[in-house]
Amino acid sequence: GPKVLQIPSHQIIDMGQMVTLNCDPVSNHLYFYWYKQILGQQMEFLVNFYNGKVMEKSKLFKDQFSVERPDGSYFTLKIQPTALEDSAVYFCASSLGDKNTLYFGAGTRLSVL
Amino acid sequence: GQQVKQSSPSLTVQEGGISILNCDYENDMFDYFAWYKKYPDNSPTLLISVRSNVDKREDGRLTVFLNKSGKHFSLHITASQPEDTAVYLCAAGARNNNAPRFGAGTKLSVKP
């Protein structure tokens, strides 16, 4: 089936540094999402993105977070600067339409030290 | 707050029995409801979804029941099999480009 790839699978950085999480969505999909899952907790919605714009974001999507998909390449989540509470698994997803199936990547585990 | 809740973190069912997974939601605007299945170390994958204009949808051994007045939906798996063992995530979303919100998951174990 369609695949969403997330690179890298695990990233370790020092608090205060910048990090960019990369997502290669399904090629013809138009909607892109980031979710955050802290260890032992449920997966929480961060942001969704369509047509070059943020359509919706949650309270977890702090000012230090940004997303973009320049020229149809990777859909990225940038955190600058990182904080300890940003440690989590970040799942990327994409869908063809806004109420279609979400296809998830395997997640990137971010460890902020 | 948590807009979608799965109150049972785990469920054990005997092979051949019916597995019933439950989900409650808070947002009246939700009009899309789905169940995803997740194996350990894998991504969630969609099992079945419904829109709010129906109360029930069947697909093979799977049936989703939607109770809009009670803000509740459930997944019934008949003739449960050991390979149904996984974490089941419910999800709900609203109109106007709202992304689905997910429950915490229920770990289903089907015993031979």
mmCIF file with all atom_site columns, C-alpha atoms in Angstrom:
data_model
loop_
_atom_site.group_PDB
_atom_site.id
_atom_site.type_symbol
_atom_site.label_atom_id
_atom_site.label_alt_id
_atom_site.label_comp_id
_atom_site.label_asym_id
_atom_site.label_entity_id
_atom_site.label_seq_id
_atom_site.pdbx_PDB_ins_code
_atom_site.Cartn_x
_atom_site.Cartn_y
_atom_site.Cartn_z
_atom_site.occupancy
_atom_site.B_iso_or_equiv
_atom_site.pdbx_formal_charge
_atom_site.auth_seq_id
_atom_site.auth_comp_id
_atom_site.auth_asym_id
_atom_site.auth_atom_id
_atom_site.pdbx_PDB_model_num
ATOM 1   C CA . GLY A 1 1   ? 0.000   0.000   0.000  1.00 0.00 ? 1   GLY A CA 1
ATOM 2   C CA . PRO A 1 2   ? 0.954   3.672   -0.028 1.00 0.00 ? 2   PRO A CA 1
ATOM 3   C CA . LYS A 1 3   ? 3.910   4.520   2.183  1.00 0.00 ? 3   LYS A CA 1
ATOM 4   C CA . VAL A 1 4   ? 4.796   7.547   4.233  1.00 0.00 ? 4   VAL A CA 1
ATOM 5   C CA . LEU A 1 5   ? 8.482   7.688   5.109  1.00 0.00 ? 5   LEU A CA 1
ATOM 6   C CA . GLN A 1 6   ? 9.908   9.512   8.093  1.00 0.00 ? 6   GLN A CA 1
ATOM 7   C CA . ILE A 1 7   ? 13.563  10.345  8.350  1.00 0.00 ? 7   ILE A CA 1
ATOM 8   C CA . PRO A 1 8   ? 15.343  9.819   10.695 1.00 0.00 ? 8   PRO A CA 1
ATOM 9   C CA . SER A 1 9   ? 13.700  7.206   12.908 1.00 0.00 ? 9   SER A CA 1
ATOM 10  C CA . HIS A 1 10  ? 15.465  8.536   15.989 1.00 0.00 ? 10  HIS A CA 1
ATOM 11  C CA . GLN A 1 11  ? 17.094  11.880  16.653 1.00 0.00 ? 11  GLN A CA 1
ATOM 12  C CA . ILE A 1 12  ? 18.941  12.994  19.759 1.00 0.00 ? 12  ILE A CA 1
ATOM 13  C CA . ILE A 1 13  ? 19.692  16.667  20.302 1.00 0.00 ? 13  ILE A CA 1
ATOM 14  C CA . ASP A 1 14  ? 20.617  19.052  23.070 1.00 0.00 ? 14  ASP A CA 1
ATOM 15  C CA . MET A 1 15  ? 18.014  21.370  24.538 1.00 0.00 ? 15  MET A CA 1
ATOM 16  C CA . GLY A 1 16  ? 17.991  24.729  22.771 1.00 0.00 ? 16  GLY A CA 1
ATOM 17  C CA . GLN A 1 17  ? 19.140  23.358  19.441 1.00 0.00 ? 17  GLN A CA 1
ATOM 18  C CA . MET A 1 18  ? 17.052  23.387  16.294 1.00 0.00 ? 18  MET A CA 1
ATOM 19  C CA . VAL A 1 19  ? 15.697  20.167  14.844 1.00 0.00 ? 19  VAL A CA 1
ATOM 20  C CA . THR A 1 20  ? 13.939  19.396  11.583 1.00 0.00 ? 20  THR A CA 1
ATOM 21  C CA . LEU A 1 21  ? 11.864  16.255  11.218 1.00 0.00 ? 21  LEU A CA 1
ATOM 22  C CA . ASN A 1 22  ? 11.344  15.090  7.665  1.00 0.00 ? 22  ASN A CA 1
ATOM 23  C CA . CYS A 1 23  ? 8.366   13.346  6.150  1.00 0.00 ? 23  CYS A CA 1
ATOM 24  C CA . ASP A 1 24  ? 8.029   11.991  2.634  1.00 0.00 ? 24  ASP A CA 1
ATOM 25  C CA . PRO A 1 25  ? 4.252   11.736  2.133  1.00 0.00 ? 25  PRO A CA 1
ATOM 26  C CA . VAL A 1 26  ? 2.320   9.633   -0.376 1.00 0.00 ? 26  VAL A CA 1
ATOM 27  C CA . SER A 1 27  ? 3.013   11.205  -3.750 1.00 0.00 ? 27  SER A CA 1
ATOM 28  C CA . ASN A 1 28  ? -0.465  12.363  -4.798 1.00 0.00 ? 28  ASN A CA 1
ATOM 29  C CA . HIS A 1 29  ? -1.709  13.313  -1.365 1.00 0.00 ? 29  HIS A CA 1
ATOM 30  C CA . LEU A 1 30  ? -2.759  16.868  -0.625 1.00 0.00 ? 30  LEU A CA 1
ATOM 31  C CA . TYR A 1 31  ? -3.231  16.997  3.148  1.00 0.00 ? 31  TYR A CA 1
ATOM 32  C CA . PHE A 1 32  ? -0.412  16.580  5.633  1.00 0.00 ? 32  PHE A CA 1
ATOM 33  C CA . TYR A 1 33  ? -0.432  16.140  9.381  1.00 0.00 ? 33  TYR A CA 1
ATOM 34  C CA . TRP A 1 34  ? 1.848   15.956  12.396 1.00 0.00 ? 34  TRP A CA 1
ATOM 35  C CA . TYR A 1 35  ? 0.893   14.184  15.602 1.00 0.00 ? 35  TYR A CA 1
ATOM 36  C CA . LYS A 1 36  ? 2.889   13.965  18.838 1.00 0.00 ? 36  LYS A CA 1
ATOM 37  C CA . GLN A 1 37  ? 2.938   11.011  21.213 1.00 0.00 ? 37  GLN A CA 1
ATOM 38  C CA . ILE A 1 38  ? 4.697   11.289  24.544 1.00 0.00 ? 38  ILE A CA 1
ATOM 39  C CA . LEU A 1 39  ? 5.714   7.917   25.996 1.00 0.00 ? 39  LEU A CA 1
ATOM 40  C CA . GLY A 1 40  ? 2.747   6.250   27.653 1.00 0.00 ? 40  GLY A CA 1
ATOM 41  C CA . GLN A 1 41  ? 0.255   8.813   26.425 1.00 0.00 ? 41  GLN A CA 1
ATOM 42  C CA . GLN A 1 42  ? -2.100  9.050   23.483 1.00 0.00 ? 42  GLN A CA 1
ATOM 43  C CA . MET A 1 43  ? -1.242  10.467  20.112 1.00 0.00 ? 43  MET A CA 1
ATOM 44  C CA . GLU A 1 44  ? -2.131  14.173  20.067 1.00 0.00 ? 44  GLU A CA 1
ATOM 45  C CA . PHE A 1 45  ? -2.854  16.319  17.023 1.00 0.00 ? 45  PHE A CA 1
ATOM 46  C CA . LEU A 1 46  ? -0.343  19.087  16.328 1.00 0.00 ? 46  LEU A CA 1
ATOM 47  C CA . VAL A 1 47  ? -1.049  20.581  12.917 1.00 0.00 ? 47  VAL A CA 1
ATOM 48  C CA . ASN A 1 48  ? -2.446  19.962  9.467  1.00 0.00 ? 48  ASN A CA 1
ATOM 49  C CA . PHE A 1 49  ? -1.307  21.571  6.257  1.00 0.00 ? 49  PHE A CA 1
ATOM 50  C CA . TYR A 1 50  ? -2.915  21.988  2.854  1.00 0.00 ? 50  TYR A CA 1
ATOM 51  C CA . ASN A 1 51  ? -2.108  24.003  -0.214 1.00 0.00 ? 51  ASN A CA 1
ATOM 52  C CA . GLY A 1 52  ? 0.944   25.544  1.394  1.00 0.00 ? 52  GLY A CA 1
ATOM 53  C CA . LYS A 1 53  ? -0.890  26.718  4.492  1.00 0.00 ? 53  LYS A CA 1
ATOM 54  C CA . VAL A 1 54  ? -1.550  25.634  8.046  1.00 0.00 ? 54  VAL A CA 1
ATOM 55  C CA . MET A 1 55  ? -5.250  24.755  8.139  1.00 0.00 ? 55  MET A CA 1
ATOM 56  C CA . GLU A 1 56  ? -5.536  23.950  11.807 1.00 0.00 ? 56  GLU A CA 1
ATOM 57  C CA . LYS A 1 57  ? -3.206  23.705  14.785 1.00 0.00 ? 57  LYS A CA 1
ATOM 58  C CA . SER A 1 58  ? -3.616  22.648  18.383 1.00 0.00 ? 58  SER A CA 1
ATOM 59  C CA . LYS A 1 59  ? -2.384  24.250  21.588 1.00 0.00 ? 59  LYS A CA 1
ATOM 60  C CA . LEU A 1 60  ? 0.565   21.863  21.478 1.00 0.00 ? 60  LEU A CA 1
ATOM 61  C CA . PHE A 1 61  ? 1.799   23.580  18.318 1.00 0.00 ? 61  PHE A CA 1
ATOM 62  C CA . LYS A 1 62  ? 3.901   26.164  20.108 1.00 0.00 ? 62  LYS A CA 1
ATOM 63  C CA . ASP A 1 63  ? 5.429   29.285  18.562 1.00 0.00 ? 63  ASP A CA 1
ATOM 64  C CA . GLN A 1 64  ? 8.722   27.410  18.353 1.00 0.00 ? 64  GLN A CA 1
ATOM 65  C CA . PHE A 1 65  ? 7.148   24.986  15.856 1.00 0.00 ? 65  PHE A CA 1
ATOM 66  C CA . SER A 1 66  ? 6.837   25.542  12.133 1.00 0.00 ? 66  SER A CA 1
ATOM 67  C CA . VAL A 1 67  ? 5.892   23.415  9.142  1.00 0.00 ? 67  VAL A CA 1
ATOM 68  C CA . GLU A 1 68  ? 6.490   23.690  5.437  1.00 0.00 ? 68  GLU A CA 1
ATOM 69  C CA . ARG A 1 69  ? 6.611   21.682  2.251  1.00 0.00 ? 69  ARG A CA 1
ATOM 70  C CA . PRO A 1 70  ? 8.817   23.601  -0.146 1.00 0.00 ? 70  PRO A CA 1
ATOM 71  C CA . ASP A 1 71  ? 8.197   22.749  -3.812 1.00 0.00 ? 71  ASP A CA 1
ATOM 72  C CA . GLY A 1 72  ? 6.409   19.497  -3.097 1.00 0.00 ? 72  GLY A CA 1
ATOM 73  C CA . SER A 1 73  ? 9.385   17.911  -1.407 1.00 0.00 ? 73  SER A CA 1
ATOM 74  C CA . TYR A 1 74  ? 9.539   16.753  2.195  1.00 0.00 ? 74  TYR A CA 1
ATOM 75  C CA . PHE A 1 75  ? 6.867   17.941  4.609  1.00 0.00 ? 75  PHE A CA 1
ATOM 76  C CA . THR A 1 76  ? 8.916   19.170  7.556  1.00 0.00 ? 76  THR A CA 1
ATOM 77  C CA . LEU A 1 77  ? 8.364   20.007  11.200 1.00 0.00 ? 77  LEU A CA 1
ATOM 78  C CA . LYS A 1 78  ? 10.945  22.387  12.606 1.00 0.00 ? 78  LYS A CA 1
ATOM 79  C CA . ILE A 1 79  ? 11.359  23.075  16.297 1.00 0.00 ? 79  ILE A CA 1
ATOM 80  C CA . GLN A 1 80  ? 13.538  26.053  17.215 1.00 0.00 ? 80  GLN A CA 1
ATOM 81  C CA . PRO A 1 81  ? 14.598  26.115  19.970 1.00 0.00 ? 81  PRO A CA 1
ATOM 82  C CA . THR A 1 82  ? 13.845  22.684  21.397 1.00 0.00 ? 82  THR A CA 1
ATOM 83  C CA . ALA A 1 83  ? 12.788  22.119  25.006 1.00 0.00 ? 83  ALA A CA 1
ATOM 84  C CA . LEU A 1 84  ? 12.904  19.011  27.189 1.00 0.00 ? 84  LEU A CA 1
ATOM 85  C CA . GLU A 1 85  ? 9.131   18.574  26.887 1.00 0.00 ? 85  GLU A CA 1
ATOM 86  C CA . ASP A 1 86  ? 9.487   18.212  23.131 1.00 0.00 ? 86  ASP A CA 1
ATOM 87  C CA . SER A 1 87  ? 10.828  14.693  23.656 1.00 0.00 ? 87  SER A CA 1
ATOM 88  C CA . ALA A 1 88  ? 8.258   12.399  22.049 1.00 0.00 ? 88  ALA A CA 1
ATOM 89  C CA . VAL A 1 89  ? 7.516   10.337  18.961 1.00 0.00 ? 89  VAL A CA 1
ATOM 90  C CA . TYR A 1 90  ? 6.327   12.524  16.115 1.00 0.00 ? 90  TYR A CA 1
ATOM 91  C CA . PHE A 1 91  ? 4.078   10.873  13.552 1.00 0.00 ? 91  PHE A CA 1
ATOM 92  C CA . CYS A 1 92  ? 3.585   12.295  10.100 1.00 0.00 ? 92  CYS A CA 1
ATOM 93  C CA . ALA A 1 93  ? 0.514   11.416  8.046  1.00 0.00 ? 93  ALA A CA 1
ATOM 94  C CA . SER A 1 94  ? -0.925  12.328  4.675  1.00 0.00 ? 94  SER A CA 1
ATOM 95  C CA . SER A 1 95  ? -4.301  11.961  3.003  1.00 0.00 ? 95  SER A CA 1
ATOM 96  C CA . LEU A 1 96  ? -5.765  12.553  -0.419 1.00 0.00 ? 96  LEU A CA 1
ATOM 97  C CA . GLY A 1 97  ? -8.740  14.526  0.895  1.00 0.00 ? 97  GLY A CA 1
ATOM 98  C CA . ASP A 1 98  ? -9.664  16.034  4.228  1.00 0.00 ? 98  ASP A CA 1
ATOM 99  C CA . LYS A 1 99  ? -11.872 13.122  5.184  1.00 0.00 ? 99  LYS A CA 1
ATOM 100 C CA . ASN A 1 100 ? -9.996  10.341  3.495  1.00 0.00 ? 100 ASN A CA 1
ATOM 101 C CA . THR A 1 101 ? -7.794  7.696   5.016  1.00 0.00 ? 101 THR A CA 1
ATOM 102 C CA . LEU A 1 102 ? -4.742  8.971   6.838  1.00 0.00 ? 102 LEU A CA 1
ATOM 103 C CA . TYR A 1 103 ? -1.555  7.108   5.980  1.00 0.00 ? 103 TYR A CA 1
ATOM 104 C CA . PHE A 1 104 ? 0.977   7.268   8.770  1.00 0.00 ? 104 PHE A CA 1
ATOM 105 C CA . GLY A 1 105 ? 4.728   7.085   8.831  1.00 0.00 ? 105 GLY A CA 1
ATOM 106 C CA . ALA A 1 106 ? 6.541   4.954   11.387 1.00 0.00 ? 106 ALA A CA 1
ATOM 107 C CA . GLY A 1 107 ? 7.353   7.986   13.503 1.00 0.00 ? 107 GLY A CA 1
ATOM 108 C CA . THR A 1 108 ? 10.508  9.831   14.515 1.00 0.00 ? 108 THR A CA 1
ATOM 109 C CA . ARG A 1 109 ? 11.552  9.479   18.127 1.00 0.00 ? 109 ARG A CA 1
ATOM 110 C CA . LEU A 1 110 ? 12.964  12.811  19.280 1.00 0.00 ? 110 LEU A CA 1
ATOM 111 C CA . SER A 1 111 ? 15.061  12.839  22.436 1.00 0.00 ? 111 SER A CA 1
ATOM 112 C CA . VAL A 1 112 ? 15.929  16.281  23.789 1.00 0.00 ? 112 VAL A CA 1
ATOM 113 C CA . LEU A 1 113 ? 18.687  16.153  26.394 1.00 0.00 ? 113 LEU A CA 1
ATOM 114 C CA . GLY B 2 1   ? -8.672  18.296  26.797 1.00 0.00 ? 1   GLY B CA 1
ATOM 115 C CA . GLN B 2 2   ? -9.101  14.850  25.357 1.00 0.00 ? 2   GLN B CA 1
ATOM 116 C CA . GLN B 2 3   ? -11.818 15.049  22.751 1.00 0.00 ? 3   GLN B CA 1
ATOM 117 C CA . VAL B 2 4   ? -11.835 11.322  22.021 1.00 0.00 ? 4   VAL B CA 1
ATOM 118 C CA . LYS B 2 5   ? -11.696 8.780   24.828 1.00 0.00 ? 5   LYS B CA 1
ATOM 119 C CA . GLN B 2 6   ? -11.236 5.049   24.978 1.00 0.00 ? 6   GLN B CA 1
ATOM 120 C CA . SER B 2 7   ? -11.944 4.074   28.550 1.00 0.00 ? 7   SER B CA 1
ATOM 121 C CA . SER B 2 8   ? -10.710 0.490   28.292 1.00 0.00 ? 8   SER B CA 1
ATOM 122 C CA . PRO B 2 9   ? -6.960  0.247   27.880 1.00 0.00 ? 9   PRO B CA 1
ATOM 123 C CA . SER B 2 10  ? -7.181  -3.489  27.254 1.00 0.00 ? 10  SER B CA 1
ATOM 124 C CA . LEU B 2 11  ? -9.603  -6.257  26.296 1.00 0.00 ? 11  LEU B CA 1
ATOM 125 C CA . THR B 2 12  ? -9.144  -10.022 26.185 1.00 0.00 ? 12  THR B CA 1
ATOM 126 C CA . VAL B 2 13  ? -11.454 -12.186 24.083 1.00 0.00 ? 13  VAL B CA 1
ATOM 127 C CA . GLN B 2 14  ? -11.527 -15.884 23.344 1.00 0.00 ? 14  GLN B CA 1
ATOM 128 C CA . GLU B 2 15  ? -10.952 -16.956 19.751 1.00 0.00 ? 15  GLU B CA 1
ATOM 129 C CA . GLY B 2 16  ? -14.270 -17.101 17.912 1.00 0.00 ? 16  GLY B CA 1
ATOM 130 C CA . GLY B 2 17  ? -15.918 -14.601 20.220 1.00 0.00 ? 17  GLY B CA 1
ATOM 131 C CA . ILE B 2 18  ? -17.067 -11.028 19.585 1.00 0.00 ? 18  ILE B CA 1
ATOM 132 C CA . SER B 2 19  ? -14.701 -8.188  20.401 1.00 0.00 ? 19  SER B CA 1
ATOM 133 C CA . ILE B 2 20  ? -16.416 -4.924  21.271 1.00 0.00 ? 20  ILE B CA 1
ATOM 134 C CA . LEU B 2 21  ? -14.300 -1.793  21.367 1.00 0.00 ? 21  LEU B CA 1
ATOM 135 C CA . ASN B 2 22  ? -15.777 1.476   22.570 1.00 0.00 ? 22  ASN B CA 1
ATOM 136 C CA . CYS B 2 23  ? -15.072 5.134   21.992 1.00 0.00 ? 23  CYS B CA 1
ATOM 137 C CA . ASP B 2 24  ? -16.641 8.306   23.394 1.00 0.00 ? 24  ASP B CA 1
ATOM 138 C CA . TYR B 2 25  ? -16.273 11.804  22.010 1.00 0.00 ? 25  TYR B CA 1
ATOM 139 C CA . GLU B 2 26  ? -17.042 15.323  23.195 1.00 0.00 ? 26  GLU B CA 1
ATOM 140 C CA . ASN B 2 27  ? -17.239 17.521  20.121 1.00 0.00 ? 27  ASN B CA 1
ATOM 141 C CA . ASP B 2 28  ? -20.747 17.858  18.638 1.00 0.00 ? 28  ASP B CA 1
ATOM 142 C CA . MET B 2 29  ? -19.182 18.936  15.364 1.00 0.00 ? 29  MET B CA 1
ATOM 143 C CA . PHE B 2 30  ? -17.518 15.586  14.720 1.00 0.00 ? 30  PHE B CA 1
ATOM 144 C CA . ASP B 2 31  ? -19.003 14.004  11.616 1.00 0.00 ? 31  ASP B CA 1
ATOM 145 C CA . TYR B 2 32  ? -16.358 11.454  10.662 1.00 0.00 ? 32  TYR B CA 1
ATOM 146 C CA . PHE B 2 33  ? -15.541 8.419   12.767 1.00 0.00 ? 33  PHE B CA 1
ATOM 147 C CA . ALA B 2 34  ? -12.899 5.795   12.177 1.00 0.00 ? 34  ALA B CA 1
ATOM 148 C CA . TRP B 2 35  ? -11.070 2.859   13.655 1.00 0.00 ? 35  TRP B CA 1
ATOM 149 C CA . TYR B 2 36  ? -7.370  2.267   13.080 1.00 0.00 ? 36  TYR B CA 1
ATOM 150 C CA . LYS B 2 37  ? -5.361  -0.844  13.894 1.00 0.00 ? 37  LYS B CA 1
ATOM 151 C CA . LYS B 2 38  ? -1.800  -0.704  15.133 1.00 0.00 ? 38  LYS B CA 1
ATOM 152 C CA . TYR B 2 39  ? 0.661   -3.555  15.534 1.00 0.00 ? 39  TYR B CA 1
ATOM 153 C CA . PRO B 2 40  ? 3.717   -3.059  17.790 1.00 0.00 ? 40  PRO B CA 1
ATOM 154 C CA . ASP B 2 41  ? 6.426   -1.011  16.071 1.00 0.00 ? 41  ASP B CA 1
ATOM 155 C CA . ASN B 2 42  ? 4.145   -0.286  13.126 1.00 0.00 ? 42  ASN B CA 1
ATOM 156 C CA . SER B 2 43  ? 2.098   2.684   11.995 1.00 0.00 ? 43  SER B CA 1
ATOM 157 C CA . PRO B 2 44  ? -1.673  2.851   12.526 1.00 0.00 ? 44  PRO B CA 1
ATOM 158 C CA . THR B 2 45  ? -3.652  1.723   9.482  1.00 0.00 ? 45  THR B CA 1
ATOM 159 C CA . LEU B 2 46  ? -7.302  2.449   8.738  1.00 0.00 ? 46  LEU B CA 1
ATOM 160 C CA . LEU B 2 47  ? -9.758  -0.393  9.312  1.00 0.00 ? 47  LEU B CA 1
ATOM 161 C CA . ILE B 2 48  ? -13.141 1.188   8.739  1.00 0.00 ? 48  ILE B CA 1
ATOM 162 C CA . SER B 2 49  ? -14.767 4.618   8.807  1.00 0.00 ? 49  SER B CA 1
ATOM 163 C CA . VAL B 2 50  ? -18.266 6.107   8.788  1.00 0.00 ? 50  VAL B CA 1
ATOM 164 C CA . ARG B 2 51  ? -19.845 9.496   8.285  1.00 0.00 ? 51  ARG B CA 1
ATOM 165 C CA . SER B 2 52  ? -22.437 10.850  10.687 1.00 0.00 ? 52  SER B CA 1
ATOM 166 C CA . ASN B 2 53  ? -25.312 10.274  8.257  1.00 0.00 ? 53  ASN B CA 1
ATOM 167 C CA . VAL B 2 54  ? -25.328 6.539   9.033  1.00 0.00 ? 54  VAL B CA 1
ATOM 168 C CA . ASP B 2 55  ? -25.731 4.649   12.313 1.00 0.00 ? 55  ASP B CA 1
ATOM 169 C CA . LYS B 2 56  ? -24.020 1.472   11.243 1.00 0.00 ? 56  LYS B CA 1
ATOM 170 C CA . ARG B 2 57  ? -21.570 0.186   8.704  1.00 0.00 ? 57  ARG B CA 1
ATOM 171 C CA . GLU B 2 58  ? -20.515 -3.392  8.084  1.00 0.00 ? 58  GLU B CA 1
ATOM 172 C CA . ASP B 2 59  ? -17.425 -4.658  6.335  1.00 0.00 ? 59  ASP B CA 1
ATOM 173 C CA . GLY B 2 60  ? -16.826 -8.369  6.645  1.00 0.00 ? 60  GLY B CA 1
ATOM 174 C CA . ARG B 2 61  ? -16.263 -9.224  10.298 1.00 0.00 ? 61  ARG B CA 1
ATOM 175 C CA . LEU B 2 62  ? -16.195 -5.540  11.245 1.00 0.00 ? 62  LEU B CA 1
ATOM 176 C CA . THR B 2 63  ? -19.190 -3.400  12.182 1.00 0.00 ? 63  THR B CA 1
ATOM 177 C CA . VAL B 2 64  ? -19.130 0.186   13.370 1.00 0.00 ? 64  VAL B CA 1
ATOM 178 C CA . PHE B 2 65  ? -22.099 1.410   15.397 1.00 0.00 ? 65  PHE B CA 1
ATOM 179 C CA . LEU B 2 66  ? -22.591 5.155   15.808 1.00 0.00 ? 66  LEU B CA 1
ATOM 180 C CA . ASN B 2 67  ? -24.736 6.646   18.570 1.00 0.00 ? 67  ASN B CA 1
ATOM 181 C CA . LYS B 2 68  ? -24.747 10.365  17.889 1.00 0.00 ? 68  LYS B CA 1
ATOM 182 C CA . SER B 2 69  ? -27.022 11.355  20.755 1.00 0.00 ? 69  SER B CA 1
ATOM 183 C CA . GLY B 2 70  ? -24.767 9.487   23.165 1.00 0.00 ? 70  GLY B CA 1
ATOM 184 C CA . LYS B 2 71  ? -21.566 10.700  21.473 1.00 0.00 ? 71  LYS B CA 1
ATOM 185 C CA . HIS B 2 72  ? -20.384 7.140   21.310 1.00 0.00 ? 72  HIS B CA 1
ATOM 186 C CA . PHE B 2 73  ? -19.236 4.750   18.638 1.00 0.00 ? 73  PHE B CA 1
ATOM 187 C CA . SER B 2 74  ? -18.033 1.202   18.772 1.00 0.00 ? 74  SER B CA 1
ATOM 188 C CA . LEU B 2 75  ? -16.290 -1.444  16.708 1.00 0.00 ? 75  LEU B CA 1
ATOM 189 C CA . HIS B 2 76  ? -17.542 -4.999  16.786 1.00 0.00 ? 76  HIS B CA 1
ATOM 190 C CA . ILE B 2 77  ? -15.300 -7.769  15.489 1.00 0.00 ? 77  ILE B CA 1
ATOM 191 C CA . THR B 2 78  ? -17.082 -11.074 15.045 1.00 0.00 ? 78  THR B CA 1
ATOM 192 C CA . ALA B 2 79  ? -15.349 -14.445 14.968 1.00 0.00 ? 79  ALA B CA 1
ATOM 193 C CA . SER B 2 80  ? -12.278 -12.888 16.590 1.00 0.00 ? 80  SER B CA 1
ATOM 194 C CA . GLN B 2 81  ? -8.971  -14.467 15.616 1.00 0.00 ? 81  GLN B CA 1
ATOM 195 C CA . PRO B 2 82  ? -5.506  -14.387 17.201 1.00 0.00 ? 82  PRO B CA 1
ATOM 196 C CA . GLU B 2 83  ? -4.297  -12.210 14.309 1.00 0.00 ? 83  GLU B CA 1
ATOM 197 C CA . ASP B 2 84  ? -6.798  -9.556  15.431 1.00 0.00 ? 84  ASP B CA 1
ATOM 198 C CA . THR B 2 85  ? -4.523  -9.026  18.435 1.00 0.00 ? 85  THR B CA 1
ATOM 199 C CA . ALA B 2 86  ? -3.355  -5.402  18.175 1.00 0.00 ? 86  ALA B CA 1
ATOM 200 C CA . VAL B 2 87  ? -4.009  -1.921  19.525 1.00 0.00 ? 87  VAL B CA 1
ATOM 201 C CA . TYR B 2 88  ? -7.192  -0.355  18.160 1.00 0.00 ? 88  TYR B CA 1
ATOM 202 C CA . LEU B 2 89  ? -7.371  3.432   17.949 1.00 0.00 ? 89  LEU B CA 1
ATOM 203 C CA . CYS B 2 90  ? -10.630 5.266   17.443 1.00 0.00 ? 90  CYS B CA 1
ATOM 204 C CA . ALA B 2 91  ? -10.584 8.613   15.668 1.00 0.00 ? 91  ALA B CA 1
ATOM 205 C CA . ALA B 2 92  ? -13.087 11.369  15.024 1.00 0.00 ? 92  ALA B CA 1
ATOM 206 C CA . GLY B 2 93  ? -12.985 14.524  12.950 1.00 0.00 ? 93  GLY B CA 1
ATOM 207 C CA . ALA B 2 94  ? -15.142 17.511  12.098 1.00 0.00 ? 94  ALA B CA 1
ATOM 208 C CA . ARG B 2 95  ? -15.969 19.387  8.903  1.00 0.00 ? 95  ARG B CA 1
ATOM 209 C CA . ASN B 2 96  ? -13.906 22.212  7.504  1.00 0.00 ? 96  ASN B CA 1
ATOM 210 C CA . ASN B 2 97  ? -10.524 20.566  7.307  1.00 0.00 ? 97  ASN B CA 1
ATOM 211 C CA . ASN B 2 98  ? -10.399 19.527  10.942 1.00 0.00 ? 98  ASN B CA 1
ATOM 212 C CA . ALA B 2 99  ? -7.896  16.726  11.398 1.00 0.00 ? 99  ALA B CA 1
ATOM 213 C CA . PRO B 2 100 ? -8.983  13.529  13.145 1.00 0.00 ? 100 PRO B CA 1
ATOM 214 C CA . ARG B 2 101 ? -8.399  13.287  16.883 1.00 0.00 ? 101 ARG B CA 1
ATOM 215 C CA . PHE B 2 102 ? -7.366  9.924   18.247 1.00 0.00 ? 102 PHE B CA 1
ATOM 216 C CA . GLY B 2 103 ? -8.165  7.976   21.383 1.00 0.00 ? 103 GLY B CA 1
ATOM 217 C CA . ALA B 2 104 ? -5.487  6.434   23.562 1.00 0.00 ? 104 ALA B CA 1
ATOM 218 C CA . GLY B 2 105 ? -6.126  2.969   22.147 1.00 0.00 ? 105 GLY B CA 1
ATOM 219 C CA . THR B 2 106 ? -7.438  -0.348  23.408 1.00 0.00 ? 106 THR B CA 1
ATOM 220 C CA . LYS B 2 107 ? -5.112  -3.312  23.330 1.00 0.00 ? 107 LYS B CA 1
ATOM 221 C CA . LEU B 2 108 ? -7.099  -6.308  22.116 1.00 0.00 ? 108 LEU B CA 1
ATOM 222 C CA . SER B 2 109 ? -5.770  -9.787  22.886 1.00 0.00 ? 109 SER B CA 1
ATOM 223 C CA . VAL B 2 110 ? -7.501  -12.739 21.249 1.00 0.00 ? 110 VAL B CA 1
ATOM 224 C CA . LYS B 2 111 ? -6.627  -15.990 23.007 1.00 0.00 ? 111 LYS B CA 1
ATOM 225 C CA . PRO B 2 112 ? -6.641  -19.306 21.098 1.00 0.00 ? 112 PRO B CA 1
#
